[in-house]
PDB file of C-alpha atoms in Angstrom:
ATOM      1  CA  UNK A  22      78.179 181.009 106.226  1.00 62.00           C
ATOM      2  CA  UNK A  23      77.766 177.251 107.936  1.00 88.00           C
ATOM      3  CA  UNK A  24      80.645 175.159 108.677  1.00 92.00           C
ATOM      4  CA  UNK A  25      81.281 171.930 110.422  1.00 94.00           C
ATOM      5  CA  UNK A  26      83.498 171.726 113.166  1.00 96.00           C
ATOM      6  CA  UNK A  27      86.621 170.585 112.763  1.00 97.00           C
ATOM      7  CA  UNK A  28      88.009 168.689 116.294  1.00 97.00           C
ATOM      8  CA  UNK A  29      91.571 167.929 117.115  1.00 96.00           C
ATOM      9  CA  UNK A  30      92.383 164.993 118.454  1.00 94.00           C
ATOM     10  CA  UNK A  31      96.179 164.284 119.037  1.00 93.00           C
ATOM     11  CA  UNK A  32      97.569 164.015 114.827  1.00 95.00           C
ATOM     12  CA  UNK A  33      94.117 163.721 113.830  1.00 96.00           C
ATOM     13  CA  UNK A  34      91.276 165.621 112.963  1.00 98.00           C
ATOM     14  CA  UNK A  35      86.971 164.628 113.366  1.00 97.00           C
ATOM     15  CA  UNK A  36      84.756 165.879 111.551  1.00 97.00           C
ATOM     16  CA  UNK A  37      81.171 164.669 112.264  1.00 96.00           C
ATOM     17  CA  UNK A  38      78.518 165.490 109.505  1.00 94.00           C
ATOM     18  CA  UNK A  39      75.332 166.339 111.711  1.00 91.00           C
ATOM     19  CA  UNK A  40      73.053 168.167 108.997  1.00 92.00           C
ATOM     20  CA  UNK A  41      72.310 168.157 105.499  1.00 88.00           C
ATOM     21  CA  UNK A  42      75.740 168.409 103.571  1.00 88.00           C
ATOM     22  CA  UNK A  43      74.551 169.899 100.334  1.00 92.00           C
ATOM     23  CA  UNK A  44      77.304 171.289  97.643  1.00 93.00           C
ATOM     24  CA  UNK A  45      78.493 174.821  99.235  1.00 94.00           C
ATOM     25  CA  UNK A  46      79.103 173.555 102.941  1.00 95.00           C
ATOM     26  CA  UNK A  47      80.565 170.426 101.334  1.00 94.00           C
ATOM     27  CA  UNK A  48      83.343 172.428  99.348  1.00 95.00           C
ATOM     28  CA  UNK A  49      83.774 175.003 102.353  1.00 96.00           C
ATOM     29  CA  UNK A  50      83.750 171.661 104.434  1.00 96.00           C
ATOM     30  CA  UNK A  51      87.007 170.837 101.904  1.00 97.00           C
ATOM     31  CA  UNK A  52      88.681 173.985 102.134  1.00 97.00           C
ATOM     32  CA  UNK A  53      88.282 174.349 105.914  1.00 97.00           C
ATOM     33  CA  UNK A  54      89.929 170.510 106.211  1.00 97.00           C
ATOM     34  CA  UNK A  55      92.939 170.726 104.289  1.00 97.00           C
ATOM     35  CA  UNK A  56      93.299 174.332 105.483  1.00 97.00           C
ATOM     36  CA  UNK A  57      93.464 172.270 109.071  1.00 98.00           C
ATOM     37  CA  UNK A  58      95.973 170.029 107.994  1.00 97.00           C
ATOM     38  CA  UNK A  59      98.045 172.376 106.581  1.00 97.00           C
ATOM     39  CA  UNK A  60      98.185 174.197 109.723  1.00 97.00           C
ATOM     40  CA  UNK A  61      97.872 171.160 112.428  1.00 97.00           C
ATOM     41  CA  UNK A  62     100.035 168.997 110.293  1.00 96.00           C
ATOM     42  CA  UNK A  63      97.398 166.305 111.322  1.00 97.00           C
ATOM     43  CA  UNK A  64      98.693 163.259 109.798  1.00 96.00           C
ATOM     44  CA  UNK A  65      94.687 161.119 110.029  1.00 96.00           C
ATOM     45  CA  UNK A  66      91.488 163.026 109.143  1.00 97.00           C
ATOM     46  CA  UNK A  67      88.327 161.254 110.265  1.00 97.00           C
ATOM     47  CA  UNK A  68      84.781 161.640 108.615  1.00 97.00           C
ATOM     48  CA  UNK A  69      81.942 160.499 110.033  1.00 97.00           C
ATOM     49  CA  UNK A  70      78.828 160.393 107.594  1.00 96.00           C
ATOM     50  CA  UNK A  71      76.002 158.562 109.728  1.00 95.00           C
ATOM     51  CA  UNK A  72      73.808 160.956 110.362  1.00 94.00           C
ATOM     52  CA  UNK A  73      73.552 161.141 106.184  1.00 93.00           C
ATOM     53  CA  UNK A  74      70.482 159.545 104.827  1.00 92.00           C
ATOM     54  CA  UNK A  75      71.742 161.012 101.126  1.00 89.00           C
ATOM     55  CA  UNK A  76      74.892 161.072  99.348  1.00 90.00           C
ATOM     56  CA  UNK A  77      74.950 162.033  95.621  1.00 91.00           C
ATOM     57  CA  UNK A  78      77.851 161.822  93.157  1.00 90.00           C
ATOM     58  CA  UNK A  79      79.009 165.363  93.516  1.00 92.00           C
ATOM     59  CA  UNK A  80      79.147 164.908  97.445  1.00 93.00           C
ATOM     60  CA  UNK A  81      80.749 161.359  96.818  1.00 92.00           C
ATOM     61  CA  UNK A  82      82.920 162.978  94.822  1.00 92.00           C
ATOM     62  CA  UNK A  83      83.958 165.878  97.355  1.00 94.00           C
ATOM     63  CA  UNK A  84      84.353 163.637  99.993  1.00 93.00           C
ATOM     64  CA  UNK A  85      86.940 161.524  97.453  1.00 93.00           C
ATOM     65  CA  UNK A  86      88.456 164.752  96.592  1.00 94.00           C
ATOM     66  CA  UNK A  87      89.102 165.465 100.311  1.00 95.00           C
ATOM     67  CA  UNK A  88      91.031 162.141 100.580  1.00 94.00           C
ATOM     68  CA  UNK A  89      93.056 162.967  98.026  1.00 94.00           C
ATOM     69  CA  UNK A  90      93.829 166.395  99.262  1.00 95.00           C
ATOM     70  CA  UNK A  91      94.669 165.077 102.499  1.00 95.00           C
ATOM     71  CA  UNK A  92      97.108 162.153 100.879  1.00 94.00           C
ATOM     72  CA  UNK A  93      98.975 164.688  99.069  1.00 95.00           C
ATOM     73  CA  UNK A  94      99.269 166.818 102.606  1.00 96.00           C
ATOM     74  CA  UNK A  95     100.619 163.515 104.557  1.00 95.00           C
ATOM     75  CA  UNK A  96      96.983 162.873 105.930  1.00 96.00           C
ATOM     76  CA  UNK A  97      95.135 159.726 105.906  1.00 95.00           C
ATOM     77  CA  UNK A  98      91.157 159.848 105.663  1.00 95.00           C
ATOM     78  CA  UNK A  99      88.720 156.925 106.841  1.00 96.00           C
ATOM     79  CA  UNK A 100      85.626 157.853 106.375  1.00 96.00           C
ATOM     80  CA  UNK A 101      82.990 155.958 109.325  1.00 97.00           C
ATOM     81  CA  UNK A 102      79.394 155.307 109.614  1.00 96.00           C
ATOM     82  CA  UNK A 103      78.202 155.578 106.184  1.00 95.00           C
ATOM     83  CA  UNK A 104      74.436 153.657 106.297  1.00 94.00           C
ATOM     84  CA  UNK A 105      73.682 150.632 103.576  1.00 95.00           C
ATOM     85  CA  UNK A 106      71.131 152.930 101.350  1.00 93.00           C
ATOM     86  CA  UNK A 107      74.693 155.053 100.709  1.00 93.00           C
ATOM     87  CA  UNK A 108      77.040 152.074  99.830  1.00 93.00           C
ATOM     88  CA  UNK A 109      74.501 150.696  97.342  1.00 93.00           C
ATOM     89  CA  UNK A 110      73.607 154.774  96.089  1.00 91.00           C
ATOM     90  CA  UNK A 111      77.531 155.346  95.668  1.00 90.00           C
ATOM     91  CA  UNK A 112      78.035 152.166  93.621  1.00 91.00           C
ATOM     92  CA  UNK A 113      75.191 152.489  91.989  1.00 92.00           C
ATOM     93  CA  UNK A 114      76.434 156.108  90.869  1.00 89.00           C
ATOM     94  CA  UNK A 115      79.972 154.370  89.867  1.00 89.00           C
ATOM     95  CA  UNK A 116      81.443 156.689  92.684  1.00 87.00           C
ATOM     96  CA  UNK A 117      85.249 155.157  93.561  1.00 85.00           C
ATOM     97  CA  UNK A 118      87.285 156.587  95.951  1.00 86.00           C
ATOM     98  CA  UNK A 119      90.972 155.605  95.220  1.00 83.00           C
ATOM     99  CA  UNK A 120      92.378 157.806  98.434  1.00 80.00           C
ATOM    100  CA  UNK A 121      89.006 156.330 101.202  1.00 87.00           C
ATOM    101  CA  UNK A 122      89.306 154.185 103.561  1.00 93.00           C
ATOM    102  CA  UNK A 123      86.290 153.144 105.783  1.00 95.00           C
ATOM    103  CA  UNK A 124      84.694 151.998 108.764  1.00 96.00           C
ATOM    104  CA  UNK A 125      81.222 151.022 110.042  1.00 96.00           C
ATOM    105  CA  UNK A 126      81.848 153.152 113.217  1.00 96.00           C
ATOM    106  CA  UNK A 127      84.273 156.105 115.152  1.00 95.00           C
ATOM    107  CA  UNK A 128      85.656 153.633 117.166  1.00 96.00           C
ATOM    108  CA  UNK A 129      86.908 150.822 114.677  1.00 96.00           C
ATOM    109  CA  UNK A 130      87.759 153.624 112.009  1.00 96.00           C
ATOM    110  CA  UNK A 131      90.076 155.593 114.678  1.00 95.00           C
ATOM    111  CA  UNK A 132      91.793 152.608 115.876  1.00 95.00           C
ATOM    112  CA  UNK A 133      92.547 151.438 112.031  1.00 95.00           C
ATOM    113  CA  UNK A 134      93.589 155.318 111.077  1.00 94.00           C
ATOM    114  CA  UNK A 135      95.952 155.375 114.693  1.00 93.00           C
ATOM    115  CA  UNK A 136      97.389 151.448 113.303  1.00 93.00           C
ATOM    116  CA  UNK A 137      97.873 153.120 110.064  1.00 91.00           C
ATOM    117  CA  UNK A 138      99.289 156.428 111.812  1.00 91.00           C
ATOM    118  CA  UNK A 139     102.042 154.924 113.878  1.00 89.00           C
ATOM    119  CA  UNK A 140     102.903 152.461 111.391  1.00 81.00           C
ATOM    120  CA  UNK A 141     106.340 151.659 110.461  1.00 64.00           C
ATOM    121  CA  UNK A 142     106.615 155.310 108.687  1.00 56.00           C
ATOM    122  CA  UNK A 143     104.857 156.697 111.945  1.00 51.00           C
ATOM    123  CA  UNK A 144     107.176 155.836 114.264  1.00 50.00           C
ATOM    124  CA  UNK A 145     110.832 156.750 113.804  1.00 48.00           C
ATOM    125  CA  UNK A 146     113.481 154.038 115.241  1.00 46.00           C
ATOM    126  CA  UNK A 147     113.409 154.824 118.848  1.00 42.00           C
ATOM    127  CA  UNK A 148     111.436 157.709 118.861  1.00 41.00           C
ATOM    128  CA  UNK A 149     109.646 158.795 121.625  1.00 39.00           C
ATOM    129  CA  UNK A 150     106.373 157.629 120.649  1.00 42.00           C
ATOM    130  CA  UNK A 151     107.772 153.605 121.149  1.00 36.00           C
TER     131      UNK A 151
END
């Protein structure tokens, strides 16, 4: 069976979407991330989609699903890279993603998902992380 790695960094977990992500590795690519936050208690979740040329509705929709998995498991999701031909396909399709937030690359969307992070919930009075 394929799966995408899944890379810890810190609270957060990468995934980077290399190769086609058709339906079945997209819903084992769900199972296998939430199963990782569960057991990390990773508090971000990083996607990055550039190296997709395609996204339909039902992968639109997975990846929405897998924000709002992650939001009901204490995990943020910002989803990076995504190319212009997938904005305009995903509004076109009338795709919304209530739980997404996103980035145009790994860099900005992991310093905006650490901001978010160690916001003022992230960081208790004090605590070691100040």
């Amino acid at each position: 069976m394929d799966r995408l790695p899944i890379l810890r960094l810190g609270d957060c977990l990468l995934v980077t979407i290399q190769v086609d992500l058709h339906d079945r590795l997209a819903l084992t690519l769900q199972d296998d991330l939430t199963n990782a936050i569960a057991r990390t208690g990773a508090r971000g979740v990083l996607i990055d989609i550039s190296a997709l040329d395609i996204v339909d509705s039902y992968i639109g929709r997975v990846l929405g699903n897998i924000a709002a998995m992650s939001r009901v498991l204490d995990a943020e999701t910002m989803i990076v890279g995504m190319q212009p031909a997938v904005a305009i396909t995903l509004v076109e399709l009338g795709v919304t993603w209530q739980h997404v937030r996103t980035a145009l690359n790994v860099d900005q969307g992991m310093r905006r998902l650490r901001a978010s992070i160690d916001g003022p919930r992230g960081r208790p009075e004090g605590g070691r992380d100040g």
